[in-house]
mmCIF file of C-alpha atoms in Angstrom:
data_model
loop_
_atom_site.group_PDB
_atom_site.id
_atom_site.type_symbol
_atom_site.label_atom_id
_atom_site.label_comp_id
_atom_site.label_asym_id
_atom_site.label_seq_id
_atom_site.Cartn_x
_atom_site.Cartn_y
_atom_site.Cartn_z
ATOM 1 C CA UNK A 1 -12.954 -13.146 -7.433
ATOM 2 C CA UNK A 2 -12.158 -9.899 -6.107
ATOM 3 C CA UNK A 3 -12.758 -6.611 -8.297
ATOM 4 C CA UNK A 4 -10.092 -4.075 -8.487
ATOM 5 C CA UNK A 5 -11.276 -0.091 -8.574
ATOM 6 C CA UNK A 6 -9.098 3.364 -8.683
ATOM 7 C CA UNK A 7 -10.271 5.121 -5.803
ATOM 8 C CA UNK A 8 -10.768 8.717 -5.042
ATOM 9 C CA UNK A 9 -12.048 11.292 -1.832
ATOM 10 C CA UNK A 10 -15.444 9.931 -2.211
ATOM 11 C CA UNK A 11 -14.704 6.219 -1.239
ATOM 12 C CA UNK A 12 -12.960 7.593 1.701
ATOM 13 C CA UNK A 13 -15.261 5.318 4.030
ATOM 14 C CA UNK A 14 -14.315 2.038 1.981
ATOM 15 C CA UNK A 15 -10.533 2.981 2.538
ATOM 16 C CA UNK A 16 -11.385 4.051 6.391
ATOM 17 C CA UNK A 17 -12.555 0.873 6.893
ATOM 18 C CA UNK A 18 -10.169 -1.266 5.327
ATOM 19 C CA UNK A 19 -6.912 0.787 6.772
ATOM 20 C CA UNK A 20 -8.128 0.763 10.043
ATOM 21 C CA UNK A 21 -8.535 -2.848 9.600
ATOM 22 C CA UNK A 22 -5.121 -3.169 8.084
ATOM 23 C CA UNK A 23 -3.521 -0.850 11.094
ATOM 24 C CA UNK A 24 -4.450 -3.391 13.581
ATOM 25 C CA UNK A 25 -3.565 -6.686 12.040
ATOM 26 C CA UNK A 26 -0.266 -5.731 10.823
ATOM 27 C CA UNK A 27 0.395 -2.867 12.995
ATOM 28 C CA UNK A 28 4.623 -3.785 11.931
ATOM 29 C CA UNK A 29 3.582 -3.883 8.371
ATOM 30 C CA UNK A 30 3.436 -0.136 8.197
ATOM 31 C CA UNK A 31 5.010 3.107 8.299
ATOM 32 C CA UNK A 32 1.065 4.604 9.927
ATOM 33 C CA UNK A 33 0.349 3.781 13.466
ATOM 34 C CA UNK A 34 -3.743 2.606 14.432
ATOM 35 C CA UNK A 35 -3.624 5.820 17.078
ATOM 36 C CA UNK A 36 -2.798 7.967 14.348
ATOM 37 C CA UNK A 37 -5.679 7.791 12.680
ATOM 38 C CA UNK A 38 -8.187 7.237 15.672
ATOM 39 C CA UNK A 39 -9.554 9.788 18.003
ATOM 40 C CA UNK A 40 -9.577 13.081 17.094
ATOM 41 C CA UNK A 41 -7.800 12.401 13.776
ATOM 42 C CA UNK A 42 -10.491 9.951 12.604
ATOM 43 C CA UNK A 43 -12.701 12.262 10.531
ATOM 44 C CA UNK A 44 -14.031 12.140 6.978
ATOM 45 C CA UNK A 45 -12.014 15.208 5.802
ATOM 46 C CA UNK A 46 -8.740 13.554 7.168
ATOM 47 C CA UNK A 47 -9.490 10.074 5.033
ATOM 48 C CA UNK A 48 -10.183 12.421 2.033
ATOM 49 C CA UNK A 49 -7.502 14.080 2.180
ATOM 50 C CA UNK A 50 -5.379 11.030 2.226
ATOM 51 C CA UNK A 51 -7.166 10.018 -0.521
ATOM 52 C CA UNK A 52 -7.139 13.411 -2.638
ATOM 53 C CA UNK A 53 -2.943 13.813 -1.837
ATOM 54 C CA UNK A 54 -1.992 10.359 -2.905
ATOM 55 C CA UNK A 55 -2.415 10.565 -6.042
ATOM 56 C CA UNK A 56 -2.908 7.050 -6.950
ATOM 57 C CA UNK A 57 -5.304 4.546 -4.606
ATOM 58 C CA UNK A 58 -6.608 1.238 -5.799
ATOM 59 C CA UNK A 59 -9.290 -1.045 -3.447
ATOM 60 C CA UNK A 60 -10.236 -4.600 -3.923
ATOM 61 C CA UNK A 61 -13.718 -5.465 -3.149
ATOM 62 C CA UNK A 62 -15.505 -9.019 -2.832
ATOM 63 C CA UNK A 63 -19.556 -8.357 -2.814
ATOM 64 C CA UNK A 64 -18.597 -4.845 -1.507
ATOM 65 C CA UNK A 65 -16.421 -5.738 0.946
ATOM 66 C CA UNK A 66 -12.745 -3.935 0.276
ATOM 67 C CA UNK A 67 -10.465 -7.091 0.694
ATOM 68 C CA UNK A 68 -7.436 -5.101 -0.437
ATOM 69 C CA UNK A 69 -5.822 -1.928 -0.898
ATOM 70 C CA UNK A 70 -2.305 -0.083 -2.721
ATOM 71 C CA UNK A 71 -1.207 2.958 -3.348
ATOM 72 C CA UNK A 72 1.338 5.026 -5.922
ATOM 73 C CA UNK A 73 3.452 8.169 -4.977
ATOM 74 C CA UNK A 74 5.555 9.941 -7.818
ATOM 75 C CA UNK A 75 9.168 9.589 -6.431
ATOM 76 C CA UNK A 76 11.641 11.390 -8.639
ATOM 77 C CA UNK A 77 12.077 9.456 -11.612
ATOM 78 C CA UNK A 78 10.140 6.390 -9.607
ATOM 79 C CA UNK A 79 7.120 5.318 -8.190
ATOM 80 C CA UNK A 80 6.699 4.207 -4.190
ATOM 81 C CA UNK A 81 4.213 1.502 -3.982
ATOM 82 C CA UNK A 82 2.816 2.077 -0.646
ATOM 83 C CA UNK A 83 -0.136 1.157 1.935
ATOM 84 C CA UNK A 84 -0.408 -2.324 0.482
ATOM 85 C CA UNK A 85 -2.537 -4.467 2.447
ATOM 86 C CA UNK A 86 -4.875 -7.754 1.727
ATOM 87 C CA UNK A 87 -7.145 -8.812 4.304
ATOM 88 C CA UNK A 88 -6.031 -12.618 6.005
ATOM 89 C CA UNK A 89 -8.407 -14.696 4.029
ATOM 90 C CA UNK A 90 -7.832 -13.200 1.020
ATOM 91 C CA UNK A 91 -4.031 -13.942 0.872
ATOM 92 C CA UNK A 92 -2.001 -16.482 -1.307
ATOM 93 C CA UNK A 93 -5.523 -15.961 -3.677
ATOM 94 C CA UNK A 94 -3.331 -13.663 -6.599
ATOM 95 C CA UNK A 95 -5.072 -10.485 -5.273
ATOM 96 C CA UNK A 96 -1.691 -9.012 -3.961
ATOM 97 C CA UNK A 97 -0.118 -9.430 -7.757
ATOM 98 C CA UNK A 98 -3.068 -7.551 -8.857
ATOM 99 C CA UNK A 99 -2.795 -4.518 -6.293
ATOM 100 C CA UNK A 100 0.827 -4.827 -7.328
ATOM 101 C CA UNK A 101 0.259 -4.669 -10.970
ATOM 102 C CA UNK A 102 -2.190 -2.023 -10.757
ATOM 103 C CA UNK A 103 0.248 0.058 -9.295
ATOM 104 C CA UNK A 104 3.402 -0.336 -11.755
ATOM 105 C CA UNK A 105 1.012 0.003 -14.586
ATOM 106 C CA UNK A 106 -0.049 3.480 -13.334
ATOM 107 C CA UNK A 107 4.130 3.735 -12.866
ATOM 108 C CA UNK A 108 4.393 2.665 -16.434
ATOM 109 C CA UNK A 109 1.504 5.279 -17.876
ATOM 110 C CA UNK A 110 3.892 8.419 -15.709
ATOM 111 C CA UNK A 111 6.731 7.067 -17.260
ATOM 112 C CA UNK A 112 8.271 6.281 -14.138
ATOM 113 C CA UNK A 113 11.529 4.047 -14.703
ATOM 114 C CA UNK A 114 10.956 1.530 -11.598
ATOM 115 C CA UNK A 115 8.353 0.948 -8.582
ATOM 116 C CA UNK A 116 9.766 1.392 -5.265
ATOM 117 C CA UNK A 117 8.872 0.118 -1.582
ATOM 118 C CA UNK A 118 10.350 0.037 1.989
ATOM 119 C CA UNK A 119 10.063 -3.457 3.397
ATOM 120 C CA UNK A 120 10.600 -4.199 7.087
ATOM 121 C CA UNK A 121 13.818 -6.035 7.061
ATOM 122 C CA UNK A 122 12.100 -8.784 9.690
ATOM 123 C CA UNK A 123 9.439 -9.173 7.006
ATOM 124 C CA UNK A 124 10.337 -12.029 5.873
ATOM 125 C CA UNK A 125 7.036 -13.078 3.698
ATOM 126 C CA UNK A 126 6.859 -10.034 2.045
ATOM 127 C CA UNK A 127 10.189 -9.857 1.144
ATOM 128 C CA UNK A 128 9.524 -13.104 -0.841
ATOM 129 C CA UNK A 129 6.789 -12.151 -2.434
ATOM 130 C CA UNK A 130 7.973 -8.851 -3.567
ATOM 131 C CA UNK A 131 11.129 -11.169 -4.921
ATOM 132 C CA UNK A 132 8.568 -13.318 -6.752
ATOM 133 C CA UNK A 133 7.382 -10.466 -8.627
ATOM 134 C CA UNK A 134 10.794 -8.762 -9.660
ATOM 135 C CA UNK A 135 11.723 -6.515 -6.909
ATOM 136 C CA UNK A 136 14.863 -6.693 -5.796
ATOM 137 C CA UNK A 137 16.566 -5.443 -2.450
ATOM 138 C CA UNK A 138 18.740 -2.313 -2.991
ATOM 139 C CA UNK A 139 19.836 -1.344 0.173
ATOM 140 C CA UNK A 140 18.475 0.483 3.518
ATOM 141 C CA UNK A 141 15.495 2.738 3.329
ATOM 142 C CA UNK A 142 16.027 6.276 5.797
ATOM 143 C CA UNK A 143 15.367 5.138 9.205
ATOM 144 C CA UNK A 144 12.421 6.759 10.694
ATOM 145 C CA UNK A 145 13.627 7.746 14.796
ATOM 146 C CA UNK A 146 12.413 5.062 17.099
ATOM 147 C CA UNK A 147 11.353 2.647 13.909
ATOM 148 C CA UNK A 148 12.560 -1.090 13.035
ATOM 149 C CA UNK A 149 14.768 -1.028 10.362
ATOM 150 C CA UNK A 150 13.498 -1.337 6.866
ATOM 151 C CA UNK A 151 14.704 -2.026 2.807
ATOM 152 C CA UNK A 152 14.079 -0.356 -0.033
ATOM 153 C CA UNK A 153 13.592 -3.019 -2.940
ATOM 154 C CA UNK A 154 12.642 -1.838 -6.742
ATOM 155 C CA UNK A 155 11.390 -3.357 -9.455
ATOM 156 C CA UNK A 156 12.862 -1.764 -13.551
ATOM 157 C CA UNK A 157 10.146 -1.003 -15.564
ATOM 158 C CA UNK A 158 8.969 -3.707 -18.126
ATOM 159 C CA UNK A 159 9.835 -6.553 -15.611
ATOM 160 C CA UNK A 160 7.436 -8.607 -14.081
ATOM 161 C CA UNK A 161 6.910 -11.665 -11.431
ATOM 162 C CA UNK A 162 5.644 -13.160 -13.991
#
């Protein structure tokens, strides 16, 4: 079973190596584009600071190997789940619940009345499985220019998919 650890600046080549991964697979899945964080861009004080201005990063790891990754942002009186990702074989295993969990308890600890996320609306899968764990769909995130449309879905403090 995978291990879940909080993350900081230091484990920057852990998260490199699992976003890049993450990037390619689902390039949809995300917000981030692989070619923005290749090249020139793709250098250890640019994965820091990712790392040191989000304020809240959690990594999976099997035998060392990061299967999975979330994050937390402070939104207002919310907090934005974001960069979620679990590699292919570890899916359908529970680990996404536990990225998921790890993030609305840090939510709960601010105080934060709900978790947010933005959803591709073609994302069908993880629409469901946010739905399985309490999140509900509350209408059209800001479209990005040029980007597929997405949802915003939110899950009230205290309730779980449980």
């Amino acid at each position: 079973m995978a291990e879940l650890s909080v993350v900081g600046a230091d484990d920057w080549p852990a998260w490199r190596e699992l976003r890049l991964l993450a990037l390619e697979e689902s390039p949809d899945a995300f917000g981030s584009r692989l070619v923005d964080w290749q090249g020139p861009r793709d250098r250890e004080e640019h994965w820091r600071d990712r790392l040191t201005s989000v304020p809240f990063n959690v990594m999976a790891f099997e035998g060392g190997t990061p299967v999975g990754m979330a994050s937390g942002v402070r939104d207002n009186e919310s907090v934005e789940l974001i960069s979620m990702y679990v590699r292919p074989q570890n899916r359908s295993t529970g680990l996404a619940d536990l990225l998921v969990d790890a993030v609305a308890a840090w939510a709960d600890e601010r105080g934060a009345a709900s978790v947010l996320l933005a959803v591709r609306t073609s994302n069908e899968r993880a629409k469901a499985f946010y739905r399985r764990l309490g999140f509900e769909e509350v209408g059209p995130a800001e479209p990005e220019p040029g980007e597929p449309p997405e949802v915003v879905m939110r899950r009230v403090r205290g309730v779980d998919g449980g």
